[in-house]
């Protein structure tokens, strides 16, 4: 990145610092690929004249979010923090604890450059912008070890149905068909990926956008729960905890596949794996290709310090610049939040995501459609479902009741 280019963008919103201002930045990016990506943000912020103080919190979002909220409400706020797009920071905004960065968004034309518009809308409350989106993370990918299938002498699956059909041979060869970590959000993510892949886009929109509970309780979604039960059987024997440990089982050819977000690409890259050669990626599980526009944003707590507030706004502006978007997302495996950047260096999987994004086959992420309470209840249900022999029909009925509670 060239400082001269970056300087011009930052000066459009706030003045460059006369001396470095330190900002503690909290996030939960601690795996190898994630650490490499966040290092690009820190490098850019330091090069701009300020100082990034890394506040990584291990354990993922489920661990990090309560810690971040507790610090802010307890009077010990950091300078910035990473949350997902959607409603996760709503209570902090309503309490007046987060900085309004509308002036930064307007000065840098975020309304014209951020795509899709739902990303910026997810940062906007009552017409005011409270966060800087940095990426699009789609969770609906099936990652496959090509070597597992090559050793079996069978074609690499091209969709979920073929993957399920190949599972007995994979198991017989002493391999794990489907890797799944033992964190609650992972089983919930797998279920979410199956919703559009199996039920189809129209059914998903009816339930999650139009809130049609008849469709939620109907035949299209019954197929989703049957697929989830199939997946549950394929994960038997998976004994890892973290998502990146599950990804490593695919990288090391101990497991045939994993349902995980596009951030898994960062782990494959760190391991020197090549997309299309060493591993394959099936968007929408190969059944329905679409991009669910979730992802990450940075929010900025209100600080009683004008110098730090100015640094917060400089960081917000920097995160959306083309240079930073390219450097960060190429390492993270995610898609940029602006379409005017050069991603010629993207691998085959990332290019597939970019093509679908450009084609407009996109939907808002679940955390933009349902309250945090509904999401937590649904996650708890998926944990119970995955760890038991609960029948698909029973799980579907309980899930519909959870959704109804959020209407």
PDB file of C-alpha atoms in Angstrom, residues 138-390:
ATOM      1  CA  UNK A 138     -20.980 -15.936   3.188  1.00  0.00           C
ATOM      2  CA  UNK A 139     -21.362 -19.022   5.388  1.00  0.00           C
ATOM      3  CA  UNK A 140     -22.914 -21.309   2.795  1.00  0.00           C
ATOM      4  CA  UNK A 141     -19.891 -23.232   1.482  1.00  0.00           C
ATOM      5  CA  UNK A 142     -19.026 -26.923   1.413  1.00  0.00           C
ATOM      6  CA  UNK A 143     -15.237 -27.381   1.423  1.00  0.00           C
ATOM      7  CA  UNK A 144     -13.890 -30.671   0.084  1.00  0.00           C
ATOM      8  CA  UNK A 145     -10.558 -32.492   0.177  1.00  0.00           C
ATOM      9  CA  UNK A 146      -9.858 -33.513  -3.407  1.00  0.00           C
ATOM     10  CA  UNK A 147      -7.294 -36.103  -2.285  1.00  0.00           C
ATOM     11  CA  UNK A 148      -9.829 -38.043  -0.245  1.00  0.00           C
ATOM     12  CA  UNK A 149     -11.860 -38.641  -3.384  1.00  0.00           C
ATOM     13  CA  UNK A 150      -8.845 -39.206  -5.609  1.00  0.00           C
ATOM     14  CA  UNK A 151      -7.642 -41.934  -3.233  1.00  0.00           C
ATOM     15  CA  UNK A 152     -11.086 -43.541  -3.404  1.00  0.00           C
ATOM     16  CA  UNK A 153     -11.038 -43.364  -7.177  1.00  0.00           C
ATOM     17  CA  UNK A 154     -14.339 -41.509  -7.377  1.00  0.00           C
ATOM     18  CA  UNK A 155     -15.178 -38.011  -8.682  1.00  0.00           C
ATOM     19  CA  UNK A 156     -15.131 -35.079  -6.299  1.00  0.00           C
ATOM     20  CA  UNK A 157     -18.802 -34.314  -5.480  1.00  0.00           C
ATOM     21  CA  UNK A 158     -20.363 -31.320  -7.200  1.00  0.00           C
ATOM     22  CA  UNK A 159     -23.291 -30.880  -4.790  1.00  0.00           C
ATOM     23  CA  UNK A 160     -24.649 -31.887  -1.404  1.00  0.00           C
ATOM     24  CA  UNK A 161     -26.589 -34.892  -2.733  1.00  0.00           C
ATOM     25  CA  UNK A 162     -23.477 -36.389  -4.332  1.00  0.00           C
ATOM     26  CA  UNK A 163     -21.524 -35.659  -1.157  1.00  0.00           C
ATOM     27  CA  UNK A 164     -24.047 -37.568   0.991  1.00  0.00           C
ATOM     28  CA  UNK A 165     -24.068 -40.448  -1.494  1.00  0.00           C
ATOM     29  CA  UNK A 166     -20.263 -40.727  -1.293  1.00  0.00           C
ATOM     30  CA  UNK A 167     -20.183 -40.748   2.518  1.00  0.00           C
ATOM     31  CA  UNK A 168     -20.351 -44.543   3.025  1.00  0.00           C
ATOM     32  CA  UNK A 169     -17.234 -45.031   0.900  1.00  0.00           C
ATOM     33  CA  UNK A 170     -15.468 -42.239   2.753  1.00  0.00           C
ATOM     34  CA  UNK A 171     -16.361 -43.780   6.111  1.00  0.00           C
ATOM     35  CA  UNK A 172     -15.298 -47.248   4.945  1.00  0.00           C
ATOM     36  CA  UNK A 173     -11.898 -45.835   4.001  1.00  0.00           C
ATOM     37  CA  UNK A 174     -11.422 -44.671   7.579  1.00  0.00           C
ATOM     38  CA  UNK A 175     -12.071 -41.002   6.843  1.00  0.00           C
ATOM     39  CA  UNK A 176     -14.572 -38.657   8.479  1.00  0.00           C
ATOM     40  CA  UNK A 177     -17.276 -37.667   5.974  1.00  0.00           C
ATOM     41  CA  UNK A 178     -18.087 -34.272   7.507  1.00  0.00           C
ATOM     42  CA  UNK A 179     -15.965 -32.329  10.003  1.00  0.00           C
ATOM     43  CA  UNK A 180     -17.775 -30.183  12.574  1.00  0.00           C
ATOM     44  CA  UNK A 181     -16.327 -28.326  15.542  1.00  0.00           C
ATOM     45  CA  UNK A 182     -18.037 -28.449  18.924  1.00  0.00           C
ATOM     46  CA  UNK A 183     -18.926 -24.763  19.181  1.00  0.00           C
ATOM     47  CA  UNK A 184     -22.655 -23.924  19.164  1.00  0.00           C
ATOM     48  CA  UNK A 185     -22.495 -21.508  16.257  1.00  0.00           C
ATOM     49  CA  UNK A 186     -20.971 -24.131  13.956  1.00  0.00           C
ATOM     50  CA  UNK A 187     -23.963 -26.483  13.972  1.00  0.00           C
ATOM     51  CA  UNK A 188     -26.221 -23.455  13.620  1.00  0.00           C
ATOM     52  CA  UNK A 189     -24.180 -22.259  10.634  1.00  0.00           C
ATOM     53  CA  UNK A 190     -24.488 -25.674   8.987  1.00  0.00           C
ATOM     54  CA  UNK A 191     -28.261 -25.563   9.400  1.00  0.00           C
ATOM     55  CA  UNK A 192     -28.386 -22.038   8.014  1.00  0.00           C
ATOM     56  CA  UNK A 193     -26.382 -23.105   4.969  1.00  0.00           C
ATOM     57  CA  UNK A 194     -28.872 -25.873   4.304  1.00  0.00           C
ATOM     58  CA  UNK A 195     -31.885 -23.598   4.398  1.00  0.00           C
ATOM     59  CA  UNK A 196     -31.457 -22.011   0.970  1.00  0.00           C
ATOM     60  CA  UNK A 197     -29.432 -24.891  -0.466  1.00  0.00           C
ATOM     61  CA  UNK A 198     -32.180 -27.421   0.217  1.00  0.00           C
ATOM     62  CA  UNK A 199     -35.416 -25.427   0.576  1.00  0.00           C
ATOM     63  CA  UNK A 200     -34.577 -22.937  -2.151  1.00  0.00           C
ATOM     64  CA  UNK A 201     -34.346 -19.164  -2.253  1.00  0.00           C
ATOM     65  CA  UNK A 202     -38.077 -18.473  -2.503  1.00  0.00           C
ATOM     66  CA  UNK A 203     -38.867 -20.563   0.570  1.00  0.00           C
ATOM     67  CA  UNK A 204     -36.016 -18.939   2.511  1.00  0.00           C
ATOM     68  CA  UNK A 205     -37.298 -15.458   1.725  1.00  0.00           C
ATOM     69  CA  UNK A 206     -40.843 -16.427   2.660  1.00  0.00           C
ATOM     70  CA  UNK A 207     -39.664 -17.499   6.106  1.00  0.00           C
ATOM     71  CA  UNK A 208     -36.860 -15.073   6.927  1.00  0.00           C
ATOM     72  CA  UNK A 209     -38.017 -11.934   5.143  1.00  0.00           C
ATOM     73  CA  UNK A 210     -41.794 -12.275   4.889  1.00  0.00           C
ATOM     74  CA  UNK A 211     -42.020 -14.209   8.198  1.00  0.00           C
ATOM     75  CA  UNK A 212     -44.385 -16.801   6.704  1.00  0.00           C
ATOM     76  CA  UNK A 213     -44.722 -19.446   9.398  1.00  0.00           C
ATOM     77  CA  UNK A 214     -46.774 -21.759   7.188  1.00  0.00           C
ATOM     78  CA  UNK A 215     -43.774 -22.151   4.901  1.00  0.00           C
ATOM     79  CA  UNK A 216     -41.521 -22.620   7.936  1.00  0.00           C
ATOM     80  CA  UNK A 217     -43.699 -25.502   9.055  1.00  0.00           C
ATOM     81  CA  UNK A 218     -44.213 -26.855   5.534  1.00  0.00           C
ATOM     82  CA  UNK A 219     -42.752 -29.437   3.184  1.00  0.00           C
ATOM     83  CA  UNK A 220     -39.878 -27.345   1.804  1.00  0.00           C
ATOM     84  CA  UNK A 221     -38.432 -26.863   5.261  1.00  0.00           C
ATOM     85  CA  UNK A 222     -39.138 -30.438   6.263  1.00  0.00           C
ATOM     86  CA  UNK A 223     -36.518 -31.359   3.635  1.00  0.00           C
ATOM     87  CA  UNK A 224     -34.045 -29.015   5.352  1.00  0.00           C
ATOM     88  CA  UNK A 225     -34.418 -30.805   8.667  1.00  0.00           C
ATOM     89  CA  UNK A 226     -34.048 -34.201   6.993  1.00  0.00           C
ATOM     90  CA  UNK A 227     -30.803 -32.945   5.391  1.00  0.00           C
ATOM     91  CA  UNK A 228     -29.653 -31.699   8.784  1.00  0.00           C
ATOM     92  CA  UNK A 229     -30.278 -35.143  10.233  1.00  0.00           C
ATOM     93  CA  UNK A 230     -28.186 -36.627   7.425  1.00  0.00           C
ATOM     94  CA  UNK A 231     -25.414 -34.169   8.176  1.00  0.00           C
ATOM     95  CA  UNK A 232     -25.611 -35.053  11.852  1.00  0.00           C
ATOM     96  CA  UNK A 233     -24.838 -38.677  11.014  1.00  0.00           C
ATOM     97  CA  UNK A 234     -21.951 -37.686   8.745  1.00  0.00           C
ATOM     98  CA  UNK A 235     -20.304 -35.758  11.590  1.00  0.00           C
ATOM     99  CA  UNK A 236     -20.269 -38.706  13.992  1.00  0.00           C
ATOM    100  CA  UNK A 237     -16.674 -39.086  15.128  1.00  0.00           C
ATOM    101  CA  UNK A 238     -15.748 -35.433  14.715  1.00  0.00           C
ATOM    102  CA  UNK A 239     -13.974 -34.596  17.968  1.00  0.00           C
ATOM    103  CA  UNK A 240     -12.487 -31.129  17.450  1.00  0.00           C
ATOM    104  CA  UNK A 241     -13.601 -27.921  19.146  1.00  0.00           C
ATOM    105  CA  UNK A 242     -12.708 -24.902  16.991  1.00  0.00           C
ATOM    106  CA  UNK A 243     -13.849 -24.323  13.410  1.00  0.00           C
ATOM    107  CA  UNK A 244     -10.291 -24.015  12.121  1.00  0.00           C
ATOM    108  CA  UNK A 245      -9.433 -27.382  13.682  1.00  0.00           C
ATOM    109  CA  UNK A 246     -12.281 -28.863  11.639  1.00  0.00           C
ATOM    110  CA  UNK A 247     -10.941 -27.087   8.551  1.00  0.00           C
ATOM    111  CA  UNK A 248      -7.536 -28.603   9.268  1.00  0.00           C
ATOM    112  CA  UNK A 249      -9.069 -32.083   9.110  1.00  0.00           C
ATOM    113  CA  UNK A 250     -10.035 -31.310   5.510  1.00  0.00           C
ATOM    114  CA  UNK A 251      -6.650 -29.729   4.742  1.00  0.00           C
ATOM    115  CA  UNK A 252      -4.839 -32.811   6.067  1.00  0.00           C
ATOM    116  CA  UNK A 253      -7.235 -35.150   4.207  1.00  0.00           C
ATOM    117  CA  UNK A 254      -8.568 -36.726   7.395  1.00  0.00           C
ATOM    118  CA  UNK A 255     -12.086 -35.513   6.574  1.00  0.00           C
ATOM    119  CA  UNK A 256     -13.828 -35.315   3.226  1.00  0.00           C
ATOM    120  CA  UNK A 257     -15.626 -32.041   3.815  1.00  0.00           C
ATOM    121  CA  UNK A 258     -16.774 -29.229   6.065  1.00  0.00           C
ATOM    122  CA  UNK A 259     -19.662 -26.780   5.908  1.00  0.00           C
ATOM    123  CA  UNK A 260     -18.080 -23.448   6.808  1.00  0.00           C
ATOM    124  CA  UNK A 261     -17.965 -19.833   5.761  1.00  0.00           C
ATOM    125  CA  UNK A 262     -15.589 -18.424   3.194  1.00  0.00           C
ATOM    126  CA  UNK A 263     -13.170 -17.464   5.970  1.00  0.00           C
ATOM    127  CA  UNK A 264     -11.993 -21.093   5.722  1.00  0.00           C
ATOM    128  CA  UNK A 265     -10.096 -19.980   2.621  1.00  0.00           C
ATOM    129  CA  UNK A 266      -7.605 -18.192   4.834  1.00  0.00           C
ATOM    130  CA  UNK A 267      -6.689 -21.497   6.477  1.00  0.00           C
ATOM    131  CA  UNK A 268      -6.243 -23.261   3.136  1.00  0.00           C
ATOM    132  CA  UNK A 269      -4.013 -20.414   1.937  1.00  0.00           C
ATOM    133  CA  UNK A 270      -1.835 -20.471   5.056  1.00  0.00           C
ATOM    134  CA  UNK A 271      -1.371 -24.233   4.499  1.00  0.00           C
ATOM    135  CA  UNK A 272      -0.263 -23.653   0.895  1.00  0.00           C
ATOM    136  CA  UNK A 273      -3.333 -25.384  -0.556  1.00  0.00           C
ATOM    137  CA  UNK A 274      -4.483 -24.413  -4.054  1.00  0.00           C
ATOM    138  CA  UNK A 275      -8.171 -23.958  -4.848  1.00  0.00           C
ATOM    139  CA  UNK A 276      -9.348 -26.323  -7.584  1.00  0.00           C
ATOM    140  CA  UNK A 277      -6.285 -28.542  -7.183  1.00  0.00           C
ATOM    141  CA  UNK A 278      -6.024 -29.492  -3.522  1.00  0.00           C
ATOM    142  CA  UNK A 279      -9.523 -28.578  -2.456  1.00  0.00           C
ATOM    143  CA  UNK A 280     -12.901 -27.720  -3.934  1.00  0.00           C
ATOM    144  CA  UNK A 281     -15.540 -25.266  -2.787  1.00  0.00           C
ATOM    145  CA  UNK A 282     -19.274 -25.612  -3.368  1.00  0.00           C
ATOM    146  CA  UNK A 283     -21.193 -22.386  -2.856  1.00  0.00           C
ATOM    147  CA  UNK A 284     -24.734 -23.008  -1.631  1.00  0.00           C
ATOM    148  CA  UNK A 285     -23.637 -26.622  -1.134  1.00  0.00           C
ATOM    149  CA  UNK A 286     -23.633 -26.870  -4.915  1.00  0.00           C
ATOM    150  CA  UNK A 287     -27.447 -26.855  -5.006  1.00  0.00           C
ATOM    151  CA  UNK A 288     -28.349 -23.158  -5.016  1.00  0.00           C
ATOM    152  CA  UNK A 289     -25.537 -20.679  -5.552  1.00  0.00           C
ATOM    153  CA  UNK A 290     -26.140 -17.468  -3.638  1.00  0.00           C
ATOM    154  CA  UNK A 291     -24.331 -15.107  -1.313  1.00  0.00           C
ATOM    155  CA  UNK A 292     -25.683 -14.360   2.147  1.00  0.00           C
ATOM    156  CA  UNK A 293     -24.330 -10.903   2.853  1.00  0.00           C
ATOM    157  CA  UNK A 294     -23.229 -11.235   6.422  1.00  0.00           C
ATOM    158  CA  UNK A 295     -19.791 -10.183   7.494  1.00  0.00           C
ATOM    159  CA  UNK A 296     -17.835  -7.977   9.826  1.00  0.00           C
ATOM    160  CA  UNK A 297     -17.979  -4.325  10.778  1.00  0.00           C
ATOM    161  CA  UNK A 298     -16.060  -2.126  13.177  1.00  0.00           C
ATOM    162  CA  UNK A 299     -17.870  -0.044  15.764  1.00  0.00           C
ATOM    163  CA  UNK A 300     -16.393   2.746  17.872  1.00  0.00           C
ATOM    164  CA  UNK A 301     -17.306   3.344  21.528  1.00  0.00           C
ATOM    165  CA  UNK A 302     -17.908   6.918  22.661  1.00  0.00           C
ATOM    166  CA  UNK A 303     -14.690   8.149  24.316  1.00  0.00           C
ATOM    167  CA  UNK A 304     -14.228  11.301  26.353  1.00  0.00           C
ATOM    168  CA  UNK A 305     -11.069  12.118  24.415  1.00  0.00           C
ATOM    169  CA  UNK A 306     -11.138  14.334  21.294  1.00  0.00           C
ATOM    170  CA  UNK A 307      -7.805  13.016  20.020  1.00  0.00           C
ATOM    171  CA  UNK A 308      -8.898   9.401  20.244  1.00  0.00           C
ATOM    172  CA  UNK A 309     -12.249  10.230  18.669  1.00  0.00           C
ATOM    173  CA  UNK A 310     -10.436  11.777  15.711  1.00  0.00           C
ATOM    174  CA  UNK A 311      -8.309   8.614  15.457  1.00  0.00           C
ATOM    175  CA  UNK A 312     -11.446   6.465  15.544  1.00  0.00           C
ATOM    176  CA  UNK A 313     -12.805   8.354  12.551  1.00  0.00           C
ATOM    177  CA  UNK A 314      -9.511   8.038  10.720  1.00  0.00           C
ATOM    178  CA  UNK A 315      -9.624   4.284  11.267  1.00  0.00           C
ATOM    179  CA  UNK A 316     -13.238   4.106  10.085  1.00  0.00           C
ATOM    180  CA  UNK A 317     -12.331   5.916   6.866  1.00  0.00           C
ATOM    181  CA  UNK A 318      -9.257   3.761   6.294  1.00  0.00           C
ATOM    182  CA  UNK A 319     -11.115   0.443   6.620  1.00  0.00           C
ATOM    183  CA  UNK A 320     -13.251   1.170   3.554  1.00  0.00           C
ATOM    184  CA  UNK A 321     -10.430   2.420   1.282  1.00  0.00           C
ATOM    185  CA  UNK A 322      -9.771   0.323  -1.847  1.00  0.00           C
ATOM    186  CA  UNK A 323      -6.185  -0.513  -0.886  1.00  0.00           C
ATOM    187  CA  UNK A 324      -7.147  -1.811   2.552  1.00  0.00           C
ATOM    188  CA  UNK A 325     -10.149  -3.685   1.186  1.00  0.00           C
ATOM    189  CA  UNK A 326      -7.924  -5.591  -1.238  1.00  0.00           C
ATOM    190  CA  UNK A 327      -5.116  -6.374   1.211  1.00  0.00           C
ATOM    191  CA  UNK A 328      -7.449  -7.481   3.983  1.00  0.00           C
ATOM    192  CA  UNK A 329      -9.961  -9.542   2.004  1.00  0.00           C
ATOM    193  CA  UNK A 330      -7.371 -11.430  -0.043  1.00  0.00           C
ATOM    194  CA  UNK A 331      -5.963 -12.749   3.245  1.00  0.00           C
ATOM    195  CA  UNK A 332      -9.333 -13.214   4.965  1.00  0.00           C
ATOM    196  CA  UNK A 333     -10.994 -15.119   2.131  1.00  0.00           C
ATOM    197  CA  UNK A 334     -13.995 -12.802   2.306  1.00  0.00           C
ATOM    198  CA  UNK A 335     -15.408 -10.530  -0.388  1.00  0.00           C
ATOM    199  CA  UNK A 336     -14.855  -6.742  -0.391  1.00  0.00           C
ATOM    200  CA  UNK A 337     -17.709  -4.380   0.445  1.00  0.00           C
ATOM    201  CA  UNK A 338     -17.080  -2.279  -2.644  1.00  0.00           C
ATOM    202  CA  UNK A 339     -17.121  -3.335  -6.277  1.00  0.00           C
ATOM    203  CA  UNK A 340     -14.509  -0.916  -7.592  1.00  0.00           C
ATOM    204  CA  UNK A 341     -11.419  -2.765  -6.349  1.00  0.00           C
ATOM    205  CA  UNK A 342      -8.938  -4.903  -8.270  1.00  0.00           C
ATOM    206  CA  UNK A 343      -9.081  -8.526  -7.153  1.00  0.00           C
ATOM    207  CA  UNK A 344      -7.190 -10.093 -10.027  1.00  0.00           C
ATOM    208  CA  UNK A 345      -5.164 -12.047  -7.459  1.00  0.00           C
ATOM    209  CA  UNK A 346      -8.267 -13.792  -6.088  1.00  0.00           C
ATOM    210  CA  UNK A 347      -8.277 -17.601  -6.138  1.00  0.00           C
ATOM    211  CA  UNK A 348     -10.908 -19.731  -7.886  1.00  0.00           C
ATOM    212  CA  UNK A 349     -13.208 -19.928  -4.862  1.00  0.00           C
ATOM    213  CA  UNK A 350     -13.124 -16.195  -4.231  1.00  0.00           C
ATOM    214  CA  UNK A 351     -13.792 -15.514  -7.919  1.00  0.00           C
ATOM    215  CA  UNK A 352     -16.815 -17.799  -7.749  1.00  0.00           C
ATOM    216  CA  UNK A 353     -18.175 -15.726  -4.872  1.00  0.00           C
ATOM    217  CA  UNK A 354     -17.460 -12.482  -6.718  1.00  0.00           C
ATOM    218  CA  UNK A 355     -19.341 -13.723  -9.790  1.00  0.00           C
ATOM    219  CA  UNK A 356     -22.424 -14.612  -7.771  1.00  0.00           C
ATOM    220  CA  UNK A 357     -22.239 -11.312  -5.899  1.00  0.00           C
ATOM    221  CA  UNK A 358     -21.980  -9.365  -9.164  1.00  0.00           C
ATOM    222  CA  UNK A 359     -24.917 -11.324 -10.551  1.00  0.00           C
ATOM    223  CA  UNK A 360     -27.097 -10.132  -7.685  1.00  0.00           C
ATOM    224  CA  UNK A 361     -28.072 -13.528  -6.300  1.00  0.00           C
ATOM    225  CA  UNK A 362     -27.779 -12.266  -2.734  1.00  0.00           C
ATOM    226  CA  UNK A 363     -29.817 -12.349   0.456  1.00  0.00           C
ATOM    227  CA  UNK A 364     -29.408 -10.545   3.784  1.00  0.00           C
ATOM    228  CA  UNK A 365     -27.800 -12.566   6.549  1.00  0.00           C
ATOM    229  CA  UNK A 366     -29.939 -14.089   9.265  1.00  0.00           C
ATOM    230  CA  UNK A 367     -28.766 -11.664  11.934  1.00  0.00           C
ATOM    231  CA  UNK A 368     -30.276  -8.833   9.892  1.00  0.00           C
ATOM    232  CA  UNK A 369     -33.701 -10.517   9.924  1.00  0.00           C
ATOM    233  CA  UNK A 370     -34.126 -11.886  13.435  1.00  0.00           C
ATOM    234  CA  UNK A 371     -33.487 -10.502  16.899  1.00  0.00           C
ATOM    235  CA  UNK A 372     -30.529 -11.656  18.968  1.00  0.00           C
ATOM    236  CA  UNK A 373     -32.930 -13.544  21.255  1.00  0.00           C
ATOM    237  CA  UNK A 374     -34.465 -15.534  18.392  1.00  0.00           C
ATOM    238  CA  UNK A 375     -31.018 -16.290  17.004  1.00  0.00           C
ATOM    239  CA  UNK A 376     -29.786 -17.534  20.384  1.00  0.00           C
ATOM    240  CA  UNK A 377     -32.807 -19.780  20.864  1.00  0.00           C
ATOM    241  CA  UNK A 378     -32.375 -21.207  17.367  1.00  0.00           C
ATOM    242  CA  UNK A 379     -28.705 -21.825  18.044  1.00  0.00           C
ATOM    243  CA  UNK A 380     -29.512 -23.629  21.290  1.00  0.00           C
ATOM    244  CA  UNK A 381     -32.001 -25.810  19.428  1.00  0.00           C
ATOM    245  CA  UNK A 382     -29.407 -26.749  16.823  1.00  0.00           C
ATOM    246  CA  UNK A 383     -26.925 -27.696  19.541  1.00  0.00           C
ATOM    247  CA  UNK A 384     -29.539 -29.937  21.137  1.00  0.00           C
ATOM    248  CA  UNK A 385     -30.477 -31.419  17.758  1.00  0.00           C
ATOM    249  CA  UNK A 386     -26.884 -32.180  16.779  1.00  0.00           C
ATOM    250  CA  UNK A 387     -26.049 -33.785  20.109  1.00  0.00           C
ATOM    251  CA  UNK A 388     -29.133 -35.980  20.336  1.00  0.00           C
ATOM    252  CA  UNK A 389     -31.348 -38.246  18.261  1.00  0.00           C
ATOM    253  CA  UNK A 390     -34.110 -35.650  18.024  1.00  0.00           C
TER     254      UNK A 390
END
